Amino acid sequence: MEPVSAEHVTTLRRFNRYFTRRIGALDDHYLGQDRPLGEARLLFEIGDGVSLRELRGRLGLDAGYLSRMARALEAQGLVRITVHPKDTRQRLAELTPAGHVEVKEQNRRANHLAEGLLKGLTPPQRGQLTEALGSAQRLLRLAAISVEVVDGAAPDARACLDAYAADIDERFPEGFDPASLVRPHEVSGDTGAFLVAYEEGRPVGCGALRRLEAGVGEIRHVWVHPDARRLGLARRLLDALERQATQRGYEIVRLDTHASLTEAQAMYRACGYAEIPRYDANVYAAYWFEKRLGR
Amino acid sequence: MEPVSAEHVTTLRRFNRYFTRRIGALDDHYLGQDRPLGEARLLFEIGDGVSLRELRGRLGLDAGYLSRMARALEAQGLVRITVHPKDTRQRLAELTPAGHVEVKEQNRRANHLAEGLLKGLTPPQRGQLTEALGSAQRLLRLAAISVEVVDGAAPDARACLDAYAADIDERFPEGFDPASLVRPHEVSGDTGAFLVAYEEGRPVGCGALRRLEAGVGEIRHVWVHPDARRLGLARRLLDALERQATQRGYEIVRLDTHASLTEAQAMYRACGYAEIPRYDANVYAAYWFEKRLGR
DNA sequence: CCTGATCTTTGACTAAAGTCAAAGAAGTAT
DNA sequence: ATACTTCTTTGACTTTAGTCAAAGATCAGG
């Protein structure tokens, strides 16, 4: 892995300092107004109803602390706390009408703040800022996603494949039969691999590698959760799969794609894949690609 | 003023949320380690010695609170507090060797964190991130700078002009005589104006408008503090000066520039100024420009 | 030299934020 | 049914962060 240049580190740190001190601090100050910041944040996060468990994870709070804060908000009539229908140990928090009003007010204030800031710029500069922030956020998210090898039968792996199947079932005019998914044993061990991408602990993408014939691997089921698209994650999954293939001694990887997945086709071409004749009987495939792995 | 588009507000707010939650929070958590965050920050800000007064302003802390924290750091042997040589009411704080060690450790940790984040990206992506963050920070700073009309004799105005004079005295091969600066009365009232740009309360730029002849104003002394260059502030000052000129009934504004200020010349051209023949006897001028104000 | 402002220190508080451990209730796996 | 785990609640704390006012020391300007 290449060393990280000092310039990049400096810029990131300088930005961090500037941003958290100047913008973040302001925001916090305004968000709460006449309410402790912790409660204001909690209220905001509750939104359309979440379990306390989820909140605990998301905000990284102590269980006791959270419980008390949530109950305090309940006492103020801002949230309603109910028992989770599927697991009676858990509690669900949701906003009452009064809570919604309060959150709306929070949003109004935060918008006002953002507008005040943007007012200091000309319209083209606003556009530049939006673009820069959007691009920075995309890259920061991508940097925070880790791609890991998991067992093909692991719950996260199955969850991804299920989501993948549902996704393309909707996208393919002819639908998709989950029976054509890879079997767990094909993507484990010496000849295959299953990768899952995690963002803050949540699986947001996957990809599978299996053996096709001697020296030839096949990449299948490269999928990215809708929330994590347009970050460049598919490319990263593809890279990681190729590395797995190399490790397993494959010199060539192949893959096929459905006619409707035009962005995917473009990505494969951009990543060095060349179109080849049909190599399998996959009824969903319309194009077949191959890449010779450099070392 | 144009309304701020919702898209821009949303992007800014989304970024703010993501960044403060994910990066800022992490950083804070690591920075302190076994020390309260307030003290850690204070230590960091002390750096190579500052007065408590300065720190109070910079960090926005209560005087009593700051005093106690500083004394606590002194008791821990991390800072030395001495009496200000020029004003015995004030105190100066500087790091002891132990304090330097601690700050270095802070920096090491923060760098490590930034590196960890950047490691998740390919080198070209790191470059993109650096560029996006740099550009975002530039624009955010620019947005936070306010340009105000002040009296030509105000301390901030004089301070800017002094800095301007010192700056160009160094830059012009022939030096610069401060006697050629505008007089306060020329840049006040109905026929002139003096603008100062403030960043977080600190003057970081200026510009003057005075009467040349009927219907013609002259822009002079457009200057930006070295810390605030490359943000687009000169352009903003120029815009604001033109608005002042229009308000005062001038249809034309003129200005001159020194031969050595090539970036300034380029900016004037880009802002709609056209070169004209010499219109004054300014010994420092090599180029003369004019712009007809629209509206 | 006097007056009013500035800077720091101290005392006396308060509120927010967070920690830790114990216990009860409810799931899950065997 | 049993053992183990998870989720929430409660009690009992501690630390941080911050506010406010009063007082003492020192400056700056007239």
XYZ file of C-alpha atoms (C1' of nucleotides) in Angstrom:
650
model
C 0.000 0.000 0.000
C 1.283 3.437 -0.961
C 2.270 5.782 1.859
C -0.111 8.684 2.415
C 1.394 11.978 1.364
C 1.828 14.634 4.023
C 0.000 17.163 1.900
C -3.152 15.087 1.908
C -2.956 14.578 5.648
C -2.411 18.284 6.240
C -5.298 19.351 4.068
C -7.647 16.889 5.690
C -6.605 17.954 9.176
C -6.765 21.638 8.383
C -10.187 21.231 6.909
C -11.327 19.207 9.882
C -10.143 21.828 12.324
C -11.683 24.652 10.417
C -14.952 22.927 9.783
C -15.652 21.464 13.188
C -14.594 24.642 14.965
C -16.409 27.094 12.745
C -19.390 25.374 11.229
C -20.041 22.382 13.414
C -19.809 24.356 16.620
C -22.183 26.994 15.323
C -24.623 24.359 14.290
C -24.601 22.665 17.654
C -25.133 25.947 19.380
C -28.169 26.756 17.300
C -29.677 23.303 17.128
C -30.406 22.989 20.801
C -31.392 26.521 21.651
C -33.343 25.922 24.907
C -32.734 22.217 25.091
C -29.623 20.262 26.011
C -27.680 19.286 22.937
C -27.902 15.595 23.721
C -31.680 15.698 23.784
C -31.869 17.835 20.663
C -29.689 15.380 18.774
C -31.670 12.442 20.043
C -34.916 14.052 18.962
C -33.473 14.672 15.548
C -32.270 11.110 15.172
C -35.550 9.579 16.237
C -37.224 11.001 13.165
C -39.783 8.523 11.940
C -39.272 5.997 14.668
C -36.314 3.860 15.622
C -35.487 1.382 18.333
C -33.435 2.570 21.273
C -30.989 -0.154 20.375
C -30.439 1.364 16.956
C -30.025 4.822 18.469
C -27.507 3.531 20.930
C -25.402 2.183 18.125
C -25.827 5.189 15.887
C -25.011 7.805 18.503
C -22.624 5.680 20.520
C -24.347 6.367 23.816
C -24.338 4.502 27.097
C -27.455 2.396 27.532
C -28.387 3.985 30.841
C -27.782 7.488 29.603
C -29.890 6.936 26.517
C -32.697 5.352 28.459
C -32.929 8.343 30.757
C -32.798 10.867 27.956
C -35.451 9.053 25.995
C -37.696 8.921 29.037
C -37.107 12.613 29.644
C -38.256 13.388 26.107
C -41.258 11.168 26.683
C -42.106 13.071 29.873
C -41.954 16.279 27.866
C -44.485 14.843 25.453
C -42.121 14.915 22.494
C -41.731 11.200 21.890
C -43.781 8.096 22.423
C -41.982 4.980 23.571
C -43.541 1.633 22.758
C -42.535 -1.981 22.973
C -41.004 -3.448 19.836
C -43.596 -5.713 18.219
C -41.062 -8.367 17.195
C -38.873 -8.334 20.266
C -40.449 -7.192 23.484
C -37.069 -6.525 25.069
C -36.579 -3.613 22.730
C -38.275 -0.221 22.816
C -39.330 1.837 19.844
C -39.212 5.602 19.997
C -41.243 7.806 17.676
C -42.078 11.466 17.606
C -45.409 12.763 18.862
C -47.000 15.651 16.970
C -45.340 18.010 19.448
C -42.044 16.282 18.737
C -42.518 16.758 15.025
C -43.115 20.445 15.558
C -39.910 20.699 17.543
C -37.880 18.863 14.910
C -39.346 21.070 12.210
C -38.224 24.076 14.169
C -34.750 22.547 14.472
C -34.669 22.086 10.742
C -35.820 25.600 10.148
C -33.007 26.912 12.281
C -30.395 24.697 10.668
C -31.578 25.718 7.206
C -31.470 29.312 8.208
C -27.904 28.890 9.345
C -26.887 27.189 6.133
C -28.613 29.869 4.092
C -26.859 32.609 6.025
C -23.586 30.979 5.179
C -24.382 30.501 1.511
C -25.627 34.068 1.195
C -22.016 35.177 1.480
C -21.311 33.576 -1.910
C -22.293 34.346 -5.457
C -24.537 31.767 -7.149
C -21.693 30.217 -9.150
C -19.622 29.966 -5.993
C -22.515 28.253 -4.262
C -22.519 25.734 -7.046
C -18.804 25.168 -6.638
C -19.178 24.700 -2.905
C -21.993 22.225 -3.361
C -19.955 20.284 -5.832
C -16.861 20.277 -3.648
C -18.775 19.179 -0.573
C -20.647 16.521 -2.484
C -17.461 15.138 -3.925
C -15.670 15.267 -0.573
C -18.494 13.459 1.138
C -18.581 10.775 -1.517
C -14.874 10.165 -1.103
C -15.001 10.231 2.682
C -17.784 7.696 2.678
C -15.918 5.508 0.257
C -12.811 5.713 2.420
C -14.806 4.598 5.427
C -16.172 1.509 3.709
C -14.251 -1.685 4.262
C -14.429 -4.724 2.040
C -14.117 -8.029 3.809
C -14.012 -11.680 2.877
C -16.854 -13.518 4.575
C -18.185 -17.019 4.384
C -20.672 -17.441 1.579
C -23.194 -18.794 4.065
C -22.782 -15.928 6.580
C -25.947 -13.985 7.374
C -24.531 -10.777 5.908
C -23.653 -12.583 2.701
C -27.121 -14.047 2.369
C -28.713 -10.699 3.212
C -26.761 -9.036 0.426
C -27.646 -11.743 -2.065
C -31.298 -11.510 -1.125
C -31.247 -7.761 -1.612
C -29.391 -8.243 -4.874
C -31.932 -10.758 -6.097
C -34.844 -8.535 -5.163
C -33.159 -5.595 -6.797
C -32.583 -7.203 -10.163
C -35.853 -9.073 -10.057
C -37.408 -5.646 -10.258
C -34.996 -4.380 -12.855
C -35.023 -7.273 -15.308
C -38.137 -7.281 -17.489
C -38.246 -11.053 -17.217
C -37.691 -11.037 -13.436
C -35.018 -13.021 -11.644
C -35.069 -16.468 -10.129
C -33.009 -16.599 -6.901
C -32.191 -20.204 -7.705
C -29.561 -18.926 -10.137
C -27.545 -17.341 -7.300
C -24.216 -18.897 -6.443
C -24.228 -21.626 -3.809
C -22.277 -20.902 -0.624
C -19.833 -23.746 -1.226
C -18.880 -22.336 -4.651
C -17.631 -19.091 -3.109
C -15.593 -20.451 -0.233
C -12.302 -22.152 0.223
C -9.482 -22.358 -2.298
C -11.424 -21.682 -5.446
C -13.914 -18.995 -4.526
C -14.583 -16.030 -2.272
C -17.440 -13.882 -1.121
C -16.836 -10.215 -0.324
C -19.058 -7.927 1.683
C -18.599 -4.149 1.893
C -19.400 -2.616 5.265
C -20.220 1.008 6.016
C -20.349 1.675 9.723
C -21.038 -1.963 10.364
C -23.844 -2.204 7.846
C -23.426 -4.396 4.741
C -23.775 -2.145 1.699
C -22.430 -4.252 -1.109
C -21.115 -7.609 -2.154
C -19.398 -9.605 -4.858
C -18.609 -13.267 -5.472
C -15.795 -15.183 -7.121
C -16.073 -18.827 -8.180
C -14.148 -21.284 -10.294
C -15.124 -21.649 -13.911
C -12.392 -23.892 -15.259
C -8.654 -24.390 -14.793
C -7.006 -20.966 -14.455
C -10.285 -19.157 -15.022
C -12.426 -17.594 -12.317
C -15.819 -15.995 -12.631
C -17.011 -12.853 -10.912
C -20.683 -12.742 -10.070
C -23.254 -10.770 -8.127
C -21.399 -7.502 -7.829
C -23.989 -5.417 -6.077
C -24.133 -2.108 -4.229
C -26.892 -0.991 -1.899
C -28.900 1.956 -3.300
C -27.720 4.149 -0.397
C -24.105 3.534 -1.331
C -24.246 4.006 -5.069
C -22.248 6.563 -7.008
C -19.352 6.339 -4.565
C -17.159 4.126 -6.698
C -17.802 1.113 -4.510
C -18.546 -1.309 -7.354
C -15.125 -0.600 -8.753
C -13.557 -1.271 -5.393
C -15.410 -4.548 -5.062
C -14.274 -5.497 -8.538
C -10.665 -4.681 -7.668
C -10.864 -6.724 -4.508
C -12.397 -9.659 -6.355
C -9.621 -9.576 -8.914
C -7.089 -9.603 -6.108
C -8.820 -12.653 -4.661
C -8.716 -14.301 -8.083
C -5.000 -13.650 -8.419
C -4.400 -15.063 -4.961
C -6.245 -18.206 -5.975
C -4.108 -18.652 -9.055
C -6.579 -17.582 -11.723
C -5.025 -15.859 -14.690
C -8.297 -14.910 -16.282
C -11.599 -13.754 -14.860
C -14.841 -13.686 -16.744
C -18.236 -12.258 -16.040
C -21.527 -11.698 -17.764
C -24.099 -8.959 -17.530
C -27.722 -8.417 -18.293
C -28.682 -6.261 -21.266
C -30.343 -3.708 -18.995
C -27.296 -2.989 -16.837
C -25.646 -0.499 -19.106
C -23.682 1.348 -16.395
C -22.205 -1.945 -15.287
C -21.085 -2.717 -18.817
C -19.406 0.662 -19.069
C -17.641 0.078 -15.768
C -16.340 -3.323 -16.832
C -14.955 -1.872 -20.038
C -13.347 0.980 -18.109
C -11.742 -1.543 -15.783
C -10.045 -3.413 -18.567
C -12.623 -6.042 -19.448
C -13.042 -6.982 -23.086
C -16.163 -8.433 -24.598
C -15.980 -12.108 -25.517
C -18.444 -14.656 -26.947
C -20.967 -16.378 -24.710
C -19.187 -18.737 -22.331
C -22.108 -19.986 -20.264
C -25.792 -20.749 -20.391
C -26.882 -17.971 -18.062
C -30.338 -17.010 -19.331
C -30.027 -13.511 -17.901
C -26.786 -12.663 -19.653
C -26.537 -10.616 -22.817
C -22.860 -9.670 -22.754
C -19.795 -11.602 -21.694
C -16.487 -10.109 -20.634
C -13.049 -11.306 -19.796
C -9.921 -9.826 -18.294
C -6.433 -11.226 -18.111
C -5.054 -10.492 -14.671
C -1.682 -8.832 -14.583
C 0.346 -9.721 -11.568
C -29.951 39.128 -3.318
C -30.737 35.820 -4.982
C -32.550 33.223 -2.898
C -30.434 30.269 -1.823
C -31.435 27.094 -3.617
C -32.666 24.212 -1.515
C -30.177 21.873 -3.157
C -27.268 23.903 -1.866
C -28.706 24.068 1.624
C -29.355 20.338 1.653
C -25.874 19.444 0.489
C -24.258 21.713 3.032
C -26.393 20.360 5.849
C -25.901 16.752 4.815
C -22.193 17.239 4.643
C -22.154 18.991 7.978
C -24.048 16.160 9.622
C -21.909 13.493 8.092
C -18.653 15.215 8.754
C -19.174 16.302 12.335
C -20.634 12.924 13.271
C -18.097 10.752 11.556
C -14.843 12.625 11.370
C -15.053 15.440 13.879
C -16.329 13.260 16.686
C -13.622 10.697 16.071
C -10.989 13.352 16.117
C -12.168 14.845 19.375
C -12.259 11.461 20.948
C -8.696 10.700 19.957
C -7.239 14.114 20.568
C -7.841 14.097 24.283
C -7.236 10.466 25.136
C -6.621 10.731 28.901
C -7.211 14.451 29.183
C -10.401 16.496 29.113
C -11.112 17.812 25.646
C -11.076 21.419 26.792
C -7.579 21.100 28.175
C -6.372 19.203 25.117
C -7.673 21.909 22.827
C -6.167 24.616 24.969
C -2.813 22.916 24.934
C -2.990 22.617 21.191
C -3.871 26.279 20.744
C -1.114 27.509 23.014
C 1.472 26.242 20.600
C 4.386 28.624 20.569
C 3.059 30.963 23.204
C 0.014 33.216 23.249
C -1.615 35.536 25.736
C -4.608 34.275 27.642
C -6.517 37.222 26.220
C -5.875 35.980 22.692
C -6.891 32.455 23.633
C -10.077 33.713 25.200
C -11.037 35.374 21.973
C -9.959 32.526 19.747
C -11.711 29.784 21.659
C -14.582 31.885 22.921
C -14.122 30.859 26.531
C -15.215 32.504 29.747
C -12.367 34.371 31.436
C -12.716 32.503 34.719
C -12.987 29.151 33.025
C -9.922 29.771 30.922
C -7.901 31.031 33.863
C -8.612 27.887 35.802
C -7.837 25.570 32.915
C -4.576 27.341 32.178
C -3.556 27.109 35.808
C -4.455 23.432 35.824
C -2.164 22.840 32.855
C 0.531 24.804 34.649
C 0.125 22.621 37.728
C 0.577 19.574 35.507
C 3.839 21.031 34.270
C 2.668 21.326 30.677
C 2.641 25.087 30.317
C 4.476 27.996 31.817
C 2.502 31.148 32.557
C 4.369 34.423 32.636
C 3.486 38.074 32.819
C 3.193 39.855 29.488
C 6.281 42.076 29.091
C 4.350 44.941 27.519
C 1.225 44.830 29.655
C 1.513 43.326 33.090
C -2.232 42.772 33.313
C -1.967 40.098 30.680
C -0.519 36.620 31.020
C 1.424 34.713 28.433
C 1.132 30.959 28.175
C 3.783 28.823 26.531
C 4.460 25.125 26.401
C 7.080 23.534 28.611
C 9.161 20.708 27.145
C 6.653 18.288 28.660
C 3.875 20.263 27.016
C 5.602 20.041 23.664
C 5.870 16.301 24.026
C 2.172 16.088 24.743
C 1.232 18.231 21.747
C 3.480 16.182 19.514
C 1.695 13.098 20.693
C -1.634 14.769 19.910
C -0.404 15.531 16.427
C 0.835 12.040 15.950
C -2.552 10.664 16.860
C -4.418 13.107 14.653
C -2.131 12.336 11.729
C -2.567 8.662 12.291
C -6.308 9.103 12.176
C -6.164 11.097 8.966
C -3.840 8.562 7.404
C -6.118 5.731 8.369
C -8.926 7.484 6.610
C -6.935 8.268 3.490
C -5.620 4.708 3.279
C -9.087 3.650 2.210
C -8.641 5.559 -1.054
C -6.520 5.104 -4.130
C -3.877 7.784 -4.712
C -5.890 9.571 -7.399
C -8.906 9.576 -5.115
C -6.798 11.073 -2.352
C -5.876 13.845 -4.721
C -9.520 14.426 -5.548
C -10.424 14.549 -1.879
C -7.657 16.998 -1.117
C -8.777 19.200 -3.933
C -12.425 19.066 -2.937
C -11.668 19.833 0.701
C -9.316 22.650 -0.220
C -11.840 24.195 -2.516
C -14.648 23.785 0.021
C -12.596 25.391 2.734
C -11.686 28.308 0.511
C -15.319 28.928 -0.284
C -16.466 28.501 3.301
C -13.904 31.000 4.479
C -14.901 33.416 1.778
C -18.549 33.050 2.762
C -17.699 33.829 6.355
C -15.906 37.049 5.493
C -17.994 40.187 5.686
C -17.163 43.402 3.920
C -18.130 46.552 5.803
C -18.015 50.267 5.213
C -15.953 51.922 7.928
C -14.711 55.417 8.511
C -11.434 56.098 6.745
C -9.922 57.168 10.035
C -11.065 54.101 12.001
C -8.278 52.048 13.615
C -9.069 49.005 11.471
C -8.880 51.127 8.322
C -5.533 52.588 9.321
C -4.223 49.176 10.322
C -5.115 47.794 6.885
C -3.528 50.720 5.091
C -0.378 50.388 7.162
C -0.181 46.701 6.343
C -0.875 47.503 2.699
C 1.870 50.126 2.625
C 4.376 47.793 4.283
C 3.382 45.030 1.899
C 3.914 46.968 -1.310
C 6.932 48.789 0.051
C 8.535 45.392 0.070
C 7.146 44.407 -3.288
C 7.925 47.539 -5.329
C 11.589 47.723 -6.339
C 11.488 51.452 -5.681
C 9.735 51.070 -2.316
C 6.571 52.886 -1.351
C 6.020 56.185 0.419
C 3.014 56.005 2.795
C 2.387 59.678 2.095
C 0.744 58.640 -1.176
C -2.036 56.819 0.672
C -5.525 58.295 0.514
C -6.452 60.753 3.257
C -9.313 59.720 5.519
C -11.518 62.629 4.397
C -11.241 61.541 0.758
C -12.831 58.176 1.489
C -15.743 59.277 3.647
C -19.066 60.940 3.143
C -20.915 61.378 -0.144
C -18.025 61.006 -2.522
C -15.884 58.252 -1.076
C -15.914 55.077 0.976
C -13.541 52.807 2.783
C -14.267 49.103 3.004
C -12.761 46.610 5.413
C -13.168 42.835 5.111
C -13.473 40.989 8.401
C -12.840 37.313 9.037
C -13.938 36.292 12.499
C -13.601 39.849 13.680
C -10.132 40.302 12.267
C -9.546 42.776 9.411
C -8.173 40.826 6.448
C -8.579 43.204 3.553
C -9.556 46.675 2.459
C -10.355 48.918 -0.463
C -10.989 52.615 -0.956
C -13.167 54.694 -3.260
C -12.657 58.409 -3.821
C -13.867 61.080 -6.237
C -11.736 61.766 -9.254
C -13.933 64.164 -11.218
C -17.624 64.626 -11.972
C -19.206 61.206 -12.531
C -15.880 59.427 -12.139
C -14.704 57.621 -9.031
C -11.351 56.040 -8.353
C -10.704 52.741 -6.638
C -7.504 52.531 -4.641
C -5.671 50.369 -2.172
C -7.413 47.081 -2.798
C -5.477 44.829 -0.479
C -5.871 41.361 0.987
C -4.009 40.002 3.991
C -1.574 37.209 3.068
C -3.577 34.762 5.197
C -6.692 35.480 3.183
C -5.316 35.345 -0.329
C -6.497 32.983 -3.044
C -10.028 33.018 -1.670
C -11.469 35.442 -4.204
C -11.669 38.223 -1.654
C -10.111 40.911 -3.865
C -12.856 40.347 -6.373
C -15.452 40.700 -3.675
C -13.916 43.912 -2.445
C -13.867 45.215 -6.000
C -17.540 44.326 -6.449
C -18.432 46.043 -3.217
C -16.468 49.148 -4.168
C -18.252 49.313 -7.515
C -21.567 49.088 -5.689
C -20.476 51.963 -3.486
C -19.510 53.927 -6.574
C -22.884 53.344 -8.193
C -24.630 54.419 -5.002
C -22.633 57.620 -5.054
C -23.658 58.391 -8.614
C -20.430 57.556 -10.400
C -20.862 56.142 -13.891
C -17.224 55.331 -14.361
C -14.550 54.024 -12.043
C -10.860 54.149 -12.751
C -7.862 52.626 -11.106
C -4.167 52.235 -11.678
C -1.724 49.459 -10.877
C 1.962 48.975 -10.445
C 3.890 47.121 -13.118
C 4.801 44.360 -10.689
C 1.237 43.448 -9.715
C 0.486 41.192 -12.621
C -2.196 39.111 -10.894
C -4.046 42.305 -10.030
C -3.977 43.400 -13.658
C -5.379 40.071 -14.754
C -8.140 40.352 -12.180
C -9.132 43.840 -13.319
C -9.344 42.697 -16.901
C -11.410 39.684 -15.885
C -13.755 41.989 -13.996
C -14.506 44.117 -16.996
C -11.853 46.816 -16.735
C -10.285 48.116 -19.931
C -6.870 49.674 -20.185
C -6.849 53.437 -20.753
C -4.122 56.066 -21.044
C -2.527 57.573 -17.967
C -5.060 59.711 -16.094
C -3.006 60.734 -13.075
C 0.497 61.466 -11.920
C 0.843 58.461 -9.623
C 4.542 57.609 -9.758
C 3.879 54.002 -8.823
C 1.416 53.342 -11.628
C 2.271 51.628 -14.866
C -1.200 50.685 -16.113
C -4.483 52.526 -15.952
C -7.916 50.955 -16.185
C -11.487 52.062 -16.430
C -14.892 50.454 -16.199
C -18.292 51.847 -17.065
C -20.699 50.787 -14.346
C -23.816 49.096 -15.596
C -27.383 49.877 -14.339
C -3.344 62.163 39.523
C -7.935 60.644 38.541
C -11.349 57.930 35.986
C -12.879 54.450 33.486
C -11.656 50.405 30.991
C -9.206 45.939 30.680
C -7.350 41.555 32.239
C -7.060 38.028 35.422
C -8.245 35.517 39.491
C -11.344 33.502 42.849
C -15.546 31.824 44.940
C -19.849 29.772 44.474
C -22.773 27.560 41.653
C -25.408 24.746 37.936
C -26.335 21.811 34.205
C -24.986 18.549 31.069
C -22.714 14.513 29.918
C -21.281 10.380 30.925
C -19.804 5.989 33.657
C -20.482 1.677 36.080
C -22.758 -1.919 38.059
C -26.721 -4.479 39.298
C -31.029 -6.344 38.224
C -35.148 -7.664 35.743
C -37.369 -9.158 31.565
C -37.222 -11.416 27.323
C -35.009 -13.554 23.562
C -32.020 -17.817 21.507
C -29.594 -21.998 21.254
C -28.990 -26.539 22.893
C -35.911 -26.651 30.601
C -31.508 -24.604 31.015
C -27.920 -21.624 30.198
C -26.415 -17.758 27.952
C -27.130 -13.456 25.763
C -29.385 -9.140 24.829
C -31.970 -4.983 25.963
C -33.553 -1.747 29.115
C -34.013 0.422 33.491
C -32.431 2.260 37.851
C -29.345 4.001 41.422
C -25.291 6.164 42.642
C -21.713 8.516 41.155
C -17.956 11.581 38.707
C -16.242 14.745 35.468
C -16.603 18.392 32.282
C -18.105 22.487 30.923
C -19.717 26.526 31.788
C -21.863 30.897 34.155
C -21.878 34.988 37.038
C -20.295 38.288 40.048
C -16.916 40.453 42.818
C -12.383 42.004 43.545
C -7.598 43.227 42.730
C -4.016 44.849 39.584
C -2.773 47.577 35.832
C -3.332 50.575 31.635
C -4.620 54.649 28.828
C -6.294 59.145 28.246
C -7.328 63.681 29.832
